[in-house]
C-alpha positions as a printed Julia matrix, in Angstrom:
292×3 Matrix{Float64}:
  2.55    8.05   30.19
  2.48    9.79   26.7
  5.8    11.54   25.51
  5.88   13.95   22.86
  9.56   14.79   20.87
 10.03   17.92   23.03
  9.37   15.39   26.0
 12.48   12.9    24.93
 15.38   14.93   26.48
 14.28   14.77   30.22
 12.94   11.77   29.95
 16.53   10.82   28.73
 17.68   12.9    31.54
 15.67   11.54   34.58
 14.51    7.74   33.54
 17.08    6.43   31.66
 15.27    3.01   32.76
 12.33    4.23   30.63
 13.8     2.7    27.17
 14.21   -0.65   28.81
 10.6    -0.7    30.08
  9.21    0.49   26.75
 11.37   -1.88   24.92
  9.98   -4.8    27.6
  5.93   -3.79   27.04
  6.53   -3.55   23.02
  4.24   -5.68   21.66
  6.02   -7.79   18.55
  4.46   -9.22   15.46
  6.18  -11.94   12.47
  8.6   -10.67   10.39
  6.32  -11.37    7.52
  2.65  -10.39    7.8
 -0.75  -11.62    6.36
  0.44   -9.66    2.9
  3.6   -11.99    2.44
  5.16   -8.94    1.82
  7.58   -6.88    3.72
  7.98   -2.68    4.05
 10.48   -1.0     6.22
 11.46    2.43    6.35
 15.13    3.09    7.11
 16.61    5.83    8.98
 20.34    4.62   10.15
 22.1     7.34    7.73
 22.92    9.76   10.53
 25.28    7.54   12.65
 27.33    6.85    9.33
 27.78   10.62    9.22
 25.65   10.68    5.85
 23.3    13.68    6.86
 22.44   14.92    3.49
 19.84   14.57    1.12
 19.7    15.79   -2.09
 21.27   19.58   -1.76
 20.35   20.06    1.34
 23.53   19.17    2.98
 22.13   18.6     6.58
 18.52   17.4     5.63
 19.08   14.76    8.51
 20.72   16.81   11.07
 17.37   17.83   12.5
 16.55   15.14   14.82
 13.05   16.55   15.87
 12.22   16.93   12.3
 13.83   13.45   11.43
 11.39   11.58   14.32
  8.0    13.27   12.59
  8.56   11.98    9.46
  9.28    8.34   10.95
  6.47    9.09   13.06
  3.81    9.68    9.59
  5.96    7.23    7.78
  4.88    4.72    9.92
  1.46    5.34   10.74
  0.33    4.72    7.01
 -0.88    1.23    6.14
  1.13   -1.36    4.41
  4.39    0.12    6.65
  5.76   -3.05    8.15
  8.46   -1.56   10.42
 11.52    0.54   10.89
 15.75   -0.07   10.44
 17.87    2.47   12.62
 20.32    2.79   15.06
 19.91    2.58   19.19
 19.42    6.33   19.59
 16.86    6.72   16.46
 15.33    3.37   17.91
 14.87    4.22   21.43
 13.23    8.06   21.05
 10.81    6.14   18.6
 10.14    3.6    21.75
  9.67    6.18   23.97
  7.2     8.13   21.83
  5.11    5.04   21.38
  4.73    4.06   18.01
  7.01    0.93   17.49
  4.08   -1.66   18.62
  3.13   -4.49   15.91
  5.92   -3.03   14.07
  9.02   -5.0    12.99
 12.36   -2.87   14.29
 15.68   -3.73   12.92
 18.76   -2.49   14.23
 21.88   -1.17   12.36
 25.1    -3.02   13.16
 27.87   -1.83   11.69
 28.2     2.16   11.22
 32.12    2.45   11.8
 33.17    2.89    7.97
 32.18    6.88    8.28
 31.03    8.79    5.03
 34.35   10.46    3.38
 36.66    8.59    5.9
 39.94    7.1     5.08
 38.82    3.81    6.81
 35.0     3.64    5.37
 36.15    0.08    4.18
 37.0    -0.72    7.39
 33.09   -0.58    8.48
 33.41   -2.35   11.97
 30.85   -2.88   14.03
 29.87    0.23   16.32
 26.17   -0.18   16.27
 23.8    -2.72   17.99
 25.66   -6.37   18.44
 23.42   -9.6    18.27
 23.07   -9.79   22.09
 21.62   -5.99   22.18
 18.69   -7.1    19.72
 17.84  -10.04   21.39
 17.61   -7.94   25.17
 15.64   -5.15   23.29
 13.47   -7.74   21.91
 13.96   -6.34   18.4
 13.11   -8.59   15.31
 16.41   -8.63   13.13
 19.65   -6.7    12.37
 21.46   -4.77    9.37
 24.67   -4.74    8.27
 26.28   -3.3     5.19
 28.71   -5.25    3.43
 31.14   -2.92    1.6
 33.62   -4.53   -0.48
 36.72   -2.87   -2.26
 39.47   -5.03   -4.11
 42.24   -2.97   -3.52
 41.5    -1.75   -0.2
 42.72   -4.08    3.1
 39.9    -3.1     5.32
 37.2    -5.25    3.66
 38.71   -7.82    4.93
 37.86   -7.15    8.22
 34.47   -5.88    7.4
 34.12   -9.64    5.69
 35.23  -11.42    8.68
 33.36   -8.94   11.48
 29.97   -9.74    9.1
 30.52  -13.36    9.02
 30.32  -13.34   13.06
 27.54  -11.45   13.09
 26.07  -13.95   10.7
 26.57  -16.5    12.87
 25.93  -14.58   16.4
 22.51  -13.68   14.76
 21.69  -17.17   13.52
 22.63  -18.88   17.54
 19.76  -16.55   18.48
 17.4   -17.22   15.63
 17.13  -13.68   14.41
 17.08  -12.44   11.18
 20.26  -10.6     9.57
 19.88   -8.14    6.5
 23.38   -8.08    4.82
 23.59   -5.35    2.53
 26.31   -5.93    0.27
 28.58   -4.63   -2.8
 31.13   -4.21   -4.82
 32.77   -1.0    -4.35
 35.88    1.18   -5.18
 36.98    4.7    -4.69
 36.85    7.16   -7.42
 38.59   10.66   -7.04
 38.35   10.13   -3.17
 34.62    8.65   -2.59
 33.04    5.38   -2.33
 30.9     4.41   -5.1
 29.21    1.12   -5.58
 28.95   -0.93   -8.64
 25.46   -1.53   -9.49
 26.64   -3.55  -13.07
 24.91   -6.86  -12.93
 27.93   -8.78  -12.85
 29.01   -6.79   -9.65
 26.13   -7.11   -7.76
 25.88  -10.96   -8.56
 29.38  -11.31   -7.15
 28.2    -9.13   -4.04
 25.14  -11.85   -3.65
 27.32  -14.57   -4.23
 30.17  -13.12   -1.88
 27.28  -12.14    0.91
 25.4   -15.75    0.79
 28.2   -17.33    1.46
 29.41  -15.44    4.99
 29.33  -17.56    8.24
 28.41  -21.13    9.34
 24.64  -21.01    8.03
 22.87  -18.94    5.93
 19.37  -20.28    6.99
 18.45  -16.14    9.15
 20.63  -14.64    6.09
 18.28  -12.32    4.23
 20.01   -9.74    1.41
 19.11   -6.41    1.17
 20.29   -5.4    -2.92
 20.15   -2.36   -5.07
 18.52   -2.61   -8.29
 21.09   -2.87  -10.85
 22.16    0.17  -13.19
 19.83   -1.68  -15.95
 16.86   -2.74  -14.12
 15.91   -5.61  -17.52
 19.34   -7.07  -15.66
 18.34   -7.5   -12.21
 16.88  -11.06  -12.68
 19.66  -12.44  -14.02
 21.74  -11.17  -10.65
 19.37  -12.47   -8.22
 19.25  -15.71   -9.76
 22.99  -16.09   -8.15
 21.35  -17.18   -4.68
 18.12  -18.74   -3.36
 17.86  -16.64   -0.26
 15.22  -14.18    0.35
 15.4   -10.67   -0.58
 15.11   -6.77   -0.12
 15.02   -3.91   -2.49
 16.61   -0.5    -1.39
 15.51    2.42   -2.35
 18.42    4.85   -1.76
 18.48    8.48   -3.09
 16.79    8.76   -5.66
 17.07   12.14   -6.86
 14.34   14.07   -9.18
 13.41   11.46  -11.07
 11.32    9.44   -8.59
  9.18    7.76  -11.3
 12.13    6.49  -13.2
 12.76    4.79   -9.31
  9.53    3.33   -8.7
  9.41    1.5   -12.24
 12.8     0.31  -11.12
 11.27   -1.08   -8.48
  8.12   -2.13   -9.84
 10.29   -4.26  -12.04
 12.35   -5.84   -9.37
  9.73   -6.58   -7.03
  8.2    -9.03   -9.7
 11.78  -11.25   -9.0
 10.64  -14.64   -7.08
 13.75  -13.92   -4.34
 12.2   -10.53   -3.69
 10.0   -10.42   -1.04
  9.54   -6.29   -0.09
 11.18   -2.74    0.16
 13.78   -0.72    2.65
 13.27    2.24    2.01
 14.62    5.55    3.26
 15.76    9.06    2.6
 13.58    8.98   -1.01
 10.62    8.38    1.15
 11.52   10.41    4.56
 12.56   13.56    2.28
 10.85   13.08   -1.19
 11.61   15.41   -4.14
  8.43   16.35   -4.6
  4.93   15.91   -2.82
  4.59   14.53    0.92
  5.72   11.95    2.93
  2.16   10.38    3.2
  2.37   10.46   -0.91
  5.47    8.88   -1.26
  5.01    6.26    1.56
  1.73    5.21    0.39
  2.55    4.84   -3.6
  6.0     3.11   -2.35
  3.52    0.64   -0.82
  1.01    0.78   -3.6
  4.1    -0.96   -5.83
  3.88   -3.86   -3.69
């Protein structure tokens, strides 16, 4: 049966049972493919409340729009998967287009955009056991962490189960983590070198084995620093992209740079790719691989 976007609300409706069966005939592929390198475009900013990009205050709001750019996104070659959240997930296993693809699913998305408790990021999204009964290929979580502010605690000790929930079923966790602190009223990460090589250090050492632990890092503020912080932990690594603004070139030599790092083994990539500044999303998908 082929579903179209228009199609995903009564199917929703009237076969409920459909995303099960869809998520049952998915056919899987490795983590890493024949390239040794990994791509993943990432699309779990909506259930975090975080719906804008750029000035366009509600870029993401538009779920229909949203589902055709994951849709091109991940039809181009060299695109090794997607990272979302159940709903996001699920209309893109309905529609088809999640087979030989790797699918990751976003953990924790409690710590809402602008909230008083954002450091208190608990874990609303998929849990361990919901990615092994989807048959999905590894999890996300974001690892927030703000000196002065209690609720990273409990972010730190709700990631460090998940580490180890993930690891009893032999899946892969993405831990996502910083420094952070709040600066007239917002969240803002540190991306110094010496912050993000206490984030690595803080993140490799969560739970009762590292040996599914992957990092997903930012490039640092001065990309000529990044080695230097990645050289705080042996295990395997992600760039993301996040927003990058108008200056998309500056961000891709950023990356270029970074992907060169022997921990580094591929992009996650989102909103600068979904919503580029300038061009298409076949253009910014396809030279986003091309760096690789």
């Amino acid at each position: 049966m082929t579903i179209s976007i228009p199609d995903l609300a009564t199917v929703r409706a009237r076969h409920p049972e459909a995303i099960a069966e869809a998520a049952a005939r998915r056919v899987r592929r490795p983590l890493i493919g024949d390239s040794g390198r990994i791509m993943i475009v990432a699309a779990d900013h909506p259930a975090r409340g975080a719906l804008g990009v750029g000035d366009h205050r509600l870029a993401m709001a538009n779920r229909a729009d949203l589902l055709e750019r994951l849709c091109v996104a991940l039809a181009r070659p060299g695109v090794d998967g997607v990272l979302a959240t159940a709903d996001i997930l699920e209309d893109l296993l309905l529609l088809g287009v999640l087979d030989d693809k790797v699918v990751m699913g976003s953990m924790n998305r409690g710590g809402l955009a602008g909230a008083a408790f954002e450091m208190d990021d608990r874990f609303t999204g998929h849990r361990p056991e919901d990615i092994e009964r989807l048959r999905f290929d590894a999890g996300k979580l974001l690892l927030r962490i703000d000196y002065e502010d209690p609720g990273s605690l409990r972010t730190l000790e709700s990631a460090a189960r998940a580490v180890d929930d993930m690891a009893a079923r032999r899946l892969p966790l993405f831990v996502e983590p910083f420094l952070s602190r709040r600066i007239d009223g917002r969240v803002r990460n540190d991306l110094g070198a010496e912050a993000v090589a206490r984030s690595i250090a803080i993140a490799s050492g969560l739970g009762g084995t590292s040996a599914y632990t992957w990092l997903k890092l930012p490039v640092t503020d001065d990309p000529d620093e990044a080695a230097e912080a990645l050289e705080t932990s042996t295990l395997p690594a992600v760039l993301l992209g996040g927003e990058v603004g108008k200056d998309q070139e500056g961000a891709y030599e950023k990356w270029r740079k970074a992907l060169r790092l022997p921990t580094v083994q591929g992009m996650v990539v989102g909103r600068s790719l979904l919503y580029p500044a300038e061009g298409s999303v076949e253009t910014a998908v396809d030279t986003a691989v091309g760096l690789l």
